[in-house]
Coordinates of N, CA and C in Angstrom, one line a residue:
M8 N -63.1 35.5 -6.0 CA -61.9 36.2 -5.3 C -61.7 35.5 -4.0
N9 N -62.7 35.0 -3.3 CA -62.6 34.5 -1.9 C -62.0 33.0 -2.2
N10 N -62.6 32.3 -3.3 CA -62.1 31.0 -3.6 C -60.5 31.0 -4.0
S11 N -60.3 31.9 -4.7 CA -58.7 32.3 -5.1 C -58.0 32.3 -4.0
V12 N -58.3 33.3 -3.0 CA -57.6 33.6 -1.8 C -57.4 32.2 -0.9
T13 N -58.5 31.5 -0.8 CA -58.5 30.3 -0.1 C -57.7 29.1 -0.6
N14 N -57.7 29.1 -1.9 CA -56.8 28.2 -2.7 C -55.3 28.5 -2.4
T15 N -55.0 29.9 -2.5 CA -53.6 30.2 -2.3 C -53.2 30.0 -1.1
V16 N -53.9 30.3 0.0 CA -53.6 29.8 1.4 C -53.7 28.4 1.6
R17 N -54.3 27.6 1.0 CA -54.2 26.1 1.0 C -52.7 25.7 0.5
L18 N -52.5 26.2 -0.8 CA -51.3 25.9 -1.3 C -50.2 26.2 -0.5
L19 N -50.2 27.5 0.1 CA -49.2 28.0 0.8 C -49.0 27.0 2.1
G20 N -50.2 26.7 2.7 CA -50.1 25.6 3.8 C -49.5 24.3 3.4
A21 N -49.7 23.8 2.2 CA -49.1 22.5 1.8 C -47.9 22.8 1.6
G22 N -47.5 23.8 1.0 CA -46.0 24.2 0.8 C -45.0 24.1 1.9
L23 N -45.7 24.9 3.1 CA -45.2 25.1 4.3 C -44.9 23.7 4.9
R24 N -45.9 22.9 4.8 CA -45.9 21.5 5.6 C -44.9 20.7 4.9
A25 N -44.8 20.7 3.7 CA -43.7 19.8 2.8 C -42.3 20.3 3.2
L26 N -42.3 21.6 3.3 CA -40.9 22.3 3.6 C -40.5 21.6 5.0
L27 N -41.5 21.7 6.0 CA -41.1 21.1 7.3 C -40.8 19.8 7.3
V28 N -41.6 19.0 6.5 CA -41.3 17.5 6.7 C -40.3 17.3 6.0
L29 N -39.9 17.8 5.0 CA -38.5 17.3 4.2 C -37.5 17.9 5.0
T30 N -37.4 19.1 5.6 CA -36.5 19.6 6.5 C -36.2 18.6 7.6
L31 N -37.2 18.2 8.3 CA -37.1 17.3 9.4 C -36.4 16.0 8.9
V32 N -37.0 15.4 7.8 CA -36.4 14.1 7.4 C -34.9 14.2 6.7
T33 N -34.8 15.2 5.9 CA -33.2 15.2 5.2 C -32.3 16.0 6.1
G34 N -32.9 17.1 6.9 CA -32.0 17.8 7.7 C -31.7 17.5 8.9
V35 N -32.5 16.6 9.6 CA -32.4 16.0 10.9 C -32.3 14.5 11.1
L36 N -33.4 13.8 10.7 CA -33.5 12.4 10.7 C -32.5 11.8 10.0
Y37 N -32.3 12.0 8.8 CA -31.3 11.3 7.9 C -29.8 11.5 8.5
P38 N -29.4 12.8 8.7 CA -28.0 13.0 9.3 C -27.9 12.1 10.5
L39 N -29.0 12.2 11.4 CA -28.8 11.3 13.0 C -28.6 9.8 12.5
V40 N -29.4 9.3 11.4 CA -29.3 7.9 11.3 C -28.0 7.5 10.6
V41 N -27.4 8.5 9.7 CA -26.1 8.2 9.2 C -25.1 8.1 10.1
T42 N -25.1 9.2 10.9 CA -24.1 9.5 12.0 C -24.2 8.2 13.1
G43 N -25.4 7.9 13.4 CA -25.5 6.8 14.3 C -25.0 5.4 13.7
I44 N -25.2 5.2 12.5 CA -24.6 4.1 11.7 C -23.0 4.1 11.7
A45 N -22.6 5.2 11.4 CA -21.1 5.4 11.4 C -20.5 5.2 12.7
Q46 N -21.0 5.8 13.7 CA -20.4 5.6 15.0 C -20.6 4.3 15.4
G47 N -21.7 3.5 15.2 CA -21.9 2.1 15.6 C -21.0 1.1 14.9
L48 N -20.8 1.3 13.6 CA -20.2 0.4 12.7 C -18.6 0.7 12.5
F49 N -18.5 2.0 12.3 CA -17.0 2.8 12.2 C -16.6 3.6 13.1
H50 N -16.7 3.3 14.2 CA -16.5 4.3 15.3 C -15.1 5.2 15.0
D51 N -14.1 4.4 14.9 CA -12.7 4.8 14.8 C -12.7 5.9 13.5
R52 N -13.0 5.3 12.4 CA -13.0 6.3 11.1 C -13.9 7.4 11.3
A53 N -15.0 7.2 11.8 CA -16.0 8.2 12.0 C -15.2 9.4 12.6
N54 N -14.6 9.1 13.6 CA -13.9 10.2 14.4 C -12.4 10.5 14.0
G55 N -12.3 10.2 12.8 CA -10.9 10.7 12.2 C -9.7 9.8 12.5
S56 N -10.0 8.5 12.9 CA -8.9 7.6 13.3 C -8.0 8.2 14.1
E57 N -8.4 8.8 15.1 CA -7.7 9.3 16.3 C -6.6 8.5 16.9
I58 N -5.5 8.9 17.4 CA -4.5 8.1 18.1 C -4.4 9.1 19.4
K59 N -4.5 8.2 20.5 CA -4.3 8.9 21.8 C -3.1 8.7 22.6
A60 N -2.6 9.5 23.4 CA -1.2 9.1 24.0 C -1.4 10.0 25.4
D61 N -1.1 9.4 26.6 CA -1.3 10.3 27.8 C -2.6 10.8 28.0
G62 N -3.7 10.1 27.5 CA -5.1 10.5 27.7 C -5.6 11.6 26.8
K63 N -4.7 12.0 25.9 CA -5.2 13.1 25.0 C -5.0 12.6 23.6
V64 N -5.7 13.2 22.6 CA -5.5 12.9 21.2 C -4.3 13.8 20.7
V65 N -3.5 13.1 20.1 CA -2.1 13.5 19.5 C -2.2 13.4 18.0
G66 N -3.2 13.0 17.4 CA -3.0 12.9 15.9 C -3.9 11.9 15.3
S67 N -3.8 11.6 14.1 CA -4.6 10.5 13.2 C -3.6 9.7 12.7
S68 N -4.2 8.4 12.7 CA -3.3 7.3 12.0 C -3.5 7.3 10.5
L69 N -4.1 8.4 10.0 CA -4.1 8.4 8.7 C -3.3 9.7 7.9
I70 N -2.6 10.5 8.9 CA -2.0 11.6 8.4 C -0.8 11.7 9.1
G71 N 0.5 12.0 8.3 CA 1.7 11.9 8.9 C 2.1 13.4 9.5
Q72 N 3.0 13.3 10.2 CA 3.5 14.5 10.9 C 5.0 14.7 11.0
S73 N 5.5 15.8 11.2 CA 7.0 15.9 11.2 C 7.5 16.1 12.6
Y74 N 8.9 15.6 12.8 CA 9.5 15.7 14.1 C 10.4 16.4 14.2
S75 N 10.4 17.7 14.6 CA 11.6 18.8 14.3 C 11.8 19.5 15.7
L76 N 13.0 20.2 15.6 CA 13.4 20.6 16.7 C 12.7 22.0 16.6
P77 N 12.8 22.9 17.8 CA 12.1 24.2 17.7 C 13.0 25.1 16.8
L78 N 12.4 26.0 16.0 CA 13.0 27.1 15.1 C 14.2 27.7 16.0
K79 N 15.3 27.8 15.3 CA 16.4 28.7 15.9 C 16.3 30.0 15.3
K80 N 16.9 31.0 15.8 CA 16.9 32.5 15.3 C 17.6 32.4 14.0
G81 N 16.8 33.0 12.9 CA 17.3 33.1 11.5 C 17.1 31.9 10.9
Q82 N 16.3 31.0 11.4 CA 16.0 29.6 10.5 C 14.7 29.9 10.0
D83 N 14.6 29.4 8.7 CA 13.3 29.3 7.9 C 12.7 27.8 8.1
T84 N 13.6 26.8 8.2 CA 13.2 25.5 8.4 C 13.9 24.7 9.5
P85 N 13.1 24.1 10.4 CA 13.7 23.7 11.7 C 14.5 22.5 11.4
D86 N 15.4 22.0 12.3 CA 16.2 21.0 12.1 C 15.4 19.8 12.6
T87 N 15.8 18.6 12.0 CA 15.3 17.3 12.2 C 15.6 16.8 13.7
D88 N 14.6 16.4 14.5 CA 14.8 16.1 15.8 C 15.3 14.5 15.8
L89 N 16.4 14.1 15.8 CA 17.0 12.8 15.5 C 16.7 11.7 16.3
K90 N 16.1 12.1 17.4 CA 15.7 11.1 18.5 C 14.4 10.3 18.2
W91 N 13.6 10.9 17.1 CA 12.5 10.2 16.7 C 12.6 9.6 15.4
F92 N 11.9 8.5 15.1 CA 11.7 7.9 14.0 C 11.2 9.0 12.8
Q93 N 11.6 9.2 11.7 CA 11.2 10.3 10.8 C 10.3 9.5 9.6
G94 N 9.3 10.4 9.2 CA 8.5 9.9 8.1 C 9.0 10.2 6.8
R95 N 8.1 10.3 5.8 CA 8.5 10.5 4.3 C 8.7 12.0 4.3
P96 N 9.6 12.3 3.4 CA 9.5 14.0 2.8 C 8.1 14.5 2.5
S97 N 7.9 15.7 2.8 CA 6.6 16.2 2.5 C 6.8 17.3 1.4
N98 N 7.7 17.1 0.3 CA 8.0 18.0 -0.6 C 6.7 18.5 -1.4
G99 N 5.7 17.6 -1.6 CA 4.6 18.0 -2.3 C 3.7 19.2 -1.7
L100 N 4.0 19.3 -0.3 CA 3.3 20.4 0.2 C 3.9 21.8 -0.1
G101 N 4.9 21.7 -0.6 CA 5.6 23.0 -1.1 C 6.2 23.8 0.1
A102 N 6.9 25.0 -0.1 CA 7.4 25.6 1.0 C 6.5 26.6 1.7
N103 N 6.1 26.1 2.8 CA 4.9 26.9 3.5 C 5.0 26.8 5.0
N104 N 4.5 27.6 5.8 CA 4.5 27.3 7.3 C 3.2 27.3 7.8
V105 N 2.0 26.8 7.0 CA 0.7 26.7 7.3 C 0.5 25.4 7.9
N106 N 1.3 24.4 7.5 CA 1.0 22.9 8.1 C 1.6 22.7 9.1
T107 N 1.0 22.5 10.4 CA 1.7 22.4 11.6 C 1.1 21.1 12.3
Q108 N 2.0 19.9 12.4 CA 1.2 18.7 12.8 C -0.1 18.4 12.1
Y109 N -1.2 18.4 12.6 CA -2.4 18.0 12.2 C -3.5 19.1 11.7
K110 N -2.9 20.3 12.0 CA -3.6 21.6 11.5 C -3.2 21.8 10.0
L111 N -3.9 21.0 9.1 CA -3.4 21.1 7.7 C -4.3 21.8 6.7
I112 N -3.7 22.7 6.0 CA -4.4 23.6 5.1 C -4.4 23.0 3.6
L113 N -3.3 22.3 3.3 CA -3.1 21.8 1.8 C -2.6 20.6 1.9
S114 N -2.4 19.9 0.7 CA -1.7 18.5 0.5 C -1.7 18.4 -0.9
G115 N -0.7 17.7 -1.3 CA -0.5 17.4 -2.7 C 0.9 17.1 -3.1
A116 N 0.9 16.5 -4.3 CA 2.4 16.0 -4.9 C 3.1 17.0 -5.5
T117 N 4.3 16.8 -5.8 CA 5.2 17.9 -6.3 C 4.8 18.1 -7.9
N118 N 4.2 17.2 -8.5 CA 3.7 17.3 -9.9 C 5.1 17.4 -10.9
L119 N 6.2 17.1 -10.3 CA 7.5 17.1 -11.2 C 7.7 15.8 -11.9
S120 N 8.2 16.0 -12.9 CA 8.5 14.6 -13.8 C 9.7 13.9 -13.3
A121 N 9.9 12.7 -13.8 CA 10.9 11.8 -13.2 C 12.2 12.4 -13.7
D122 N 12.3 13.2 -14.8 CA 13.7 13.7 -15.2 C 13.7 15.2 -14.7
S123 N 13.0 15.5 -14.0 CA 13.1 17.0 -13.6 C 14.3 17.3 -12.7
K124 N 15.2 18.3 -13.2 CA 16.3 18.5 -12.3 C 16.2 18.9 -11.0
V125 N 15.0 19.5 -10.7 CA 14.6 20.0 -9.5 C 14.3 18.8 -8.6
L126 N 13.5 17.8 -9.0 CA 13.3 16.8 -8.4 C 14.5 15.8 -8.0
I127 N 15.2 15.7 -9.1 CA 16.6 14.9 -8.9 C 17.4 15.5 -7.8
K128 N 17.6 16.8 -7.8 CA 18.1 17.5 -6.8 C 17.6 17.1 -5.5
Q129 N 16.3 17.2 -5.3 CA 15.7 17.0 -4.0 C 16.0 15.7 -3.5
V130 N 16.0 14.6 -4.4 CA 16.3 13.4 -3.9 C 17.6 13.0 -3.6
E131 N 18.6 13.7 -4.4 CA 20.0 13.6 -4.0 C 20.3 14.2 -2.6
D132 N 19.7 15.2 -2.4 CA 19.8 16.0 -1.1 C 19.4 15.1 -0.1
A133 N 18.1 14.7 -0.2 CA 17.6 13.9 0.9 C 18.3 12.6 1.1
K134 N 18.8 12.0 0.1 CA 19.5 10.8 0.3 C 20.8 11.0 1.0
A135 N 21.5 12.3 0.7 CA 22.8 12.3 1.4 C 22.6 12.8 2.9
A136 N 21.1 13.5 3.2 CA 21.0 13.7 4.6 C 20.6 12.4 5.4
V137 N 19.9 11.4 4.6 CA 19.4 10.2 5.2 C 20.9 9.3 5.8
V138 N 21.8 9.2 4.7 CA 23.0 8.6 5.0 C 23.7 9.3 6.2
K139 N 23.8 10.7 6.1 CA 24.6 11.3 7.3 C 23.8 11.1 8.6
D140 N 22.6 11.4 8.6 CA 21.8 11.5 9.8 C 21.9 10.0 10.5
N141 N 21.7 9.1 9.7 CA 21.6 7.6 10.4 C 23.0 6.7 10.4
S142 N 23.9 7.5 10.0 CA 25.1 6.7 10.4 C 25.8 7.1 11.7
V143 N 26.0 6.3 12.5 CA 26.3 6.3 13.9 C 27.6 5.5 14.2
P144 N 28.4 5.7 15.2 CA 29.4 4.9 15.4 C 29.1 3.3 15.4
G145 N 29.9 2.7 14.5 CA 29.6 1.1 14.4 C 28.5 0.8 13.3
Y146 N 27.9 1.8 12.8 CA 26.8 1.6 11.8 C 26.8 2.7 10.7
A147 N 27.3 2.1 9.7 CA 27.4 3.2 8.5 C 26.4 2.9 7.5
V148 N 25.5 3.8 7.0 CA 24.7 3.7 6.0 C 25.1 3.9 4.6
Q149 N 25.0 3.0 3.7 CA 25.5 3.4 2.3 C 24.2 4.0 1.4
P150 N 24.7 4.8 0.6 CA 23.4 5.2 -0.4 C 22.5 4.2 -1.0
S151 N 23.2 2.9 -1.2 CA 22.3 1.9 -1.8 C 21.5 1.3 -0.8
D152 N 21.4 1.6 0.5 CA 20.7 1.2 1.6 C 19.4 1.9 1.7
V153 N 19.5 3.2 1.2 CA 18.2 4.2 1.3 C 17.2 3.8 0.5
P154 N 16.0 3.5 1.0 CA 14.8 3.1 0.2 C 14.1 4.3 -0.4
A155 N 13.3 4.1 -1.5 CA 12.8 5.2 -2.2 C 11.7 6.1 -1.2
D156 N 11.0 5.5 -0.3 CA 10.3 6.5 0.5 C 10.8 7.2 1.5
A157 N 12.2 6.9 1.8 CA 12.9 8.0 2.5 C 13.4 9.1 1.9
V158 N 13.2 9.1 0.6 CA 13.7 10.3 -0.2 C 12.5 11.0 -1.1
T159 N 11.4 10.4 -1.3 CA 10.2 10.9 -2.1 C 9.0 11.2 -1.1
S160 N 8.3 12.0 -1.5 CA 7.0 12.3 -0.9 C 6.0 11.4 -1.5
S161 N 4.8 11.2 -0.7 CA 3.8 10.6 -1.3 C 3.0 11.5 -2.3
G162 N 1.8 10.9 -2.7 CA 1.0 11.7 -3.6 C 0.4 12.9 -2.8
S163 N -0.1 12.8 -1.7 CA -0.6 13.8 -0.7 C 0.4 14.6 0.0
G164 N 1.7 14.0 0.3 CA 2.7 14.6 1.0 C 2.3 14.5 2.6
L165 N 1.2 13.4 2.8 CA 0.8 13.3 4.2 C 0.9 11.9 4.6
D166 N 1.6 11.0 3.9 CA 1.7 9.6 4.2 C 2.1 9.4 5.6
P167 N 1.3 8.8 6.4 CA 1.5 8.5 7.9 C 2.5 7.2 8.0
D168 N 2.8 6.5 6.9 CA 3.5 5.3 7.2 C 4.9 5.3 6.3
I169 N 5.8 4.5 6.9 CA 6.9 4.2 6.0 C 7.1 2.7 5.9
S170 N 8.1 2.4 4.9 CA 8.4 1.0 4.8 C 9.1 0.3 5.9
P171 N 8.9 -0.8 6.1 CA 9.9 -1.6 7.0 C 11.4 -1.3 6.8
A172 N 11.9 -1.2 5.6 CA 13.2 -1.0 5.3 C 13.7 0.3 5.8
Y173 N 12.8 1.4 5.6 CA 13.3 2.7 6.1 C 13.1 2.8 7.5
A174 N 12.3 2.1 8.3 CA 12.2 2.0 9.7 C 13.4 1.4 10.3
D175 N 13.8 0.2 9.7 CA 15.0 -0.6 10.1 C 16.3 0.4 10.0
L176 N 16.4 1.1 8.9 CA 17.7 1.9 8.4 C 17.7 2.9 9.7
Q177 N 16.7 3.4 10.4 CA 16.8 4.2 11.4 C 16.9 3.9 12.9
V178 N 16.8 2.6 12.9 CA 17.0 1.8 14.3 C 18.2 2.2 15.0
H179 N 19.5 2.2 14.5 CA 20.6 2.5 15.1 C 20.8 3.8 15.6
R180 N 20.3 4.8 14.8 CA 20.3 6.2 15.0 C 19.4 6.4 16.3
V181 N 18.2 6.0 16.1 CA 17.1 6.2 17.5 C 17.7 5.7 18.7
A182 N 18.3 4.3 18.6 CA 18.9 3.7 19.6 C 20.0 4.5 20.3
A183 N 20.9 5.0 19.5 CA 21.8 5.9 20.0 C 21.5 7.0 20.6
K184 N 20.6 7.8 20.0 CA 20.2 9.1 20.5 C 19.3 9.0 21.7
N185 N 18.7 7.9 21.8 CA 17.7 7.7 23.2 C 18.4 6.7 24.3
G186 N 19.6 6.3 23.9 CA 20.5 5.5 25.0 C 19.8 4.2 25.1
L187 N 19.1 3.4 24.0 CA 18.5 2.3 24.1 C 19.3 1.2 23.5
S188 N 19.1 -0.1 23.7 CA 19.8 -1.0 22.8 C 19.2 -1.2 21.5
V189 N 20.1 -1.7 20.6 CA 19.5 -1.8 19.3 C 18.5 -2.8 19.2
S190 N 18.7 -3.9 19.8 CA 17.7 -5.0 19.9 C 16.3 -4.5 20.4
A191 N 16.2 -3.7 21.3 CA 15.0 -3.2 22.0 C 14.2 -2.3 20.8
V192 N 15.0 -1.5 20.3 CA 14.3 -0.6 19.1 C 14.0 -1.4 17.9
E193 N 14.8 -2.4 17.6 CA 14.4 -3.4 16.5 C 13.0 -4.0 16.8
K194 N 13.0 -4.4 18.1 CA 11.5 -5.0 18.4 C 10.4 -4.2 18.5
L195 N 10.6 -2.9 18.6 CA 9.6 -1.9 18.4 C 9.1 -2.0 17.0
V196 N 10.0 -1.8 16.2 CA 9.7 -1.8 14.6 C 9.0 -3.0 14.3
E197 N 9.4 -4.3 14.7 CA 8.9 -5.5 14.3 C 7.4 -5.4 14.8
D198 N 7.2 -4.9 16.0 CA 5.9 -5.1 16.5 C 4.8 -4.2 16.0
H199 N 5.4 -3.0 15.3 CA 4.6 -2.1 14.7 C 4.6 -2.2 13.1
T200 N 5.2 -3.4 12.7 CA 5.0 -3.5 11.1 C 3.9 -4.3 10.7
E201 N 3.1 -3.6 9.9 CA 1.8 -4.3 9.4 C 2.0 -5.0 8.1
G202 N 1.4 -6.0 7.9 CA 1.4 -6.8 6.5 C 0.6 -6.0 5.5
R203 N 0.6 -6.7 4.5 CA -0.3 -6.0 3.2 C -1.8 -6.4 3.8
T204 N -2.7 -5.4 3.4 CA -4.1 -5.4 3.6 C -4.7 -6.7 3.0
L205 N -5.3 -7.6 3.9 CA -5.9 -8.9 3.5 C -4.8 -9.8 2.8
G206 N -3.6 -9.6 3.1 CA -2.7 -10.5 2.7 C -2.2 -10.2 1.3
F207 N -2.6 -9.4 0.4 CA -2.3 -9.1 -0.9 C -2.3 -7.6 -1.4
M208 N -3.0 -6.8 -0.6 CA -3.2 -5.3 -1.1 C -2.2 -4.5 -0.5
G209 N -1.6 -3.6 -1.1 CA -0.5 -2.6 -0.7 C 0.6 -3.3 -0.3
E210 N 1.5 -2.4 0.5 CA 2.9 -3.0 0.9 C 3.0 -3.1 2.4
P211 N 3.8 -4.0 3.0 CA 4.1 -3.8 4.4 C 4.3 -2.3 4.9
R212 N 4.0 -1.9 6.1 CA 4.3 -0.5 6.2 C 4.3 -0.4 8.0
V213 N 4.9 0.6 8.4 CA 5.0 1.1 9.8 C 4.5 2.5 10.0
N214 N 3.5 2.7 10.9 CA 2.9 3.8 11.2 C 3.9 4.7 12.1
V215 N 4.4 5.9 11.6 CA 5.5 6.6 12.3 C 5.0 7.1 13.7
L216 N 3.8 7.7 13.7 CA 3.3 8.2 15.0 C 3.1 7.2 16.0
E217 N 2.5 6.1 15.5 CA 2.3 4.8 16.6 C 3.7 4.4 17.2
L218 N 4.6 4.2 16.3 CA 5.9 3.9 16.7 C 6.4 4.8 17.7
N219 N 6.6 6.1 17.3 CA 7.3 7.0 18.2 C 6.4 7.3 19.6
I220 N 5.2 6.9 19.7 CA 4.3 6.9 20.8 C 5.0 5.8 21.9
T221 N 5.1 4.8 21.1 CA 5.6 3.6 21.9 C 7.2 3.8 22.3
L222 N 7.9 4.3 21.4 CA 9.4 4.6 21.7 C 9.4 5.6 23.0
K223 N 8.5 6.7 22.9 CA 8.4 7.5 24.0 C 8.3 6.9 25.5
D224 N 7.1 5.9 25.4 CA 6.9 5.1 26.5 C 8.2 4.2 27.0
L225 N 8.9 3.6 26.0 CA 10.2 2.8 26.2 C 11.2 3.7 26.9
V226 N 11.5 5.0 26.4 CA 12.4 5.9 26.9 C 12.1 6.3 28.3
A227 N 10.9 6.4 28.6 CA 10.3 6.7 30.0 C 10.7 5.7 31.0
K228 N 10.6 4.5 30.5 CA 11.0 3.4 31.5 C 12.5 2.9 31.7
K229 N 13.4 3.7 31.1 CA 14.8 3.5 31.2 C 15.2 3.5 32.6

């Protein structure tokens, strides 16, 4: 009986030591090592690819955001703030009010087929809005000028980038709304246009948040 109790105590002690060692290794040391490596080698991505402006974090380079005016009385959807460059539509997120800037609850595509009447109507309405919003005195946008990314959402609905073609289409409107020269705004777009990754992957792109931060600085210097 005494031997049995002794063996049980020993087994319990061994089990407790194993638990403590495994907890220390897998619950403390391993996370610290992985976190240290991530911070050392991939500091930007480990912290969410943060973008800062005026000394504070204003978002992530990996997630798009909307640029809208404050809601007016009786409105369900805010009007677009046309002084800023606009990103892609976020139809895939559905009709909701839970996504505000980077406090995101959901993401996703529309899951509508190419011949869906709903999707076709969304694209037609978006194209008409792009033509109307970006046509200013001396510069008329034609429906054929509107690129696909201006009227369709990405697979997640959170794409932070637009094509150079869509950025260029917005130049005259942004310049007019901010009292800037077209050439100055064109230079902003040119400076923020990134090429294909490693020269062959993906498409040329413009990060909307980074572009608008620089636009804000340019307007402040007028």
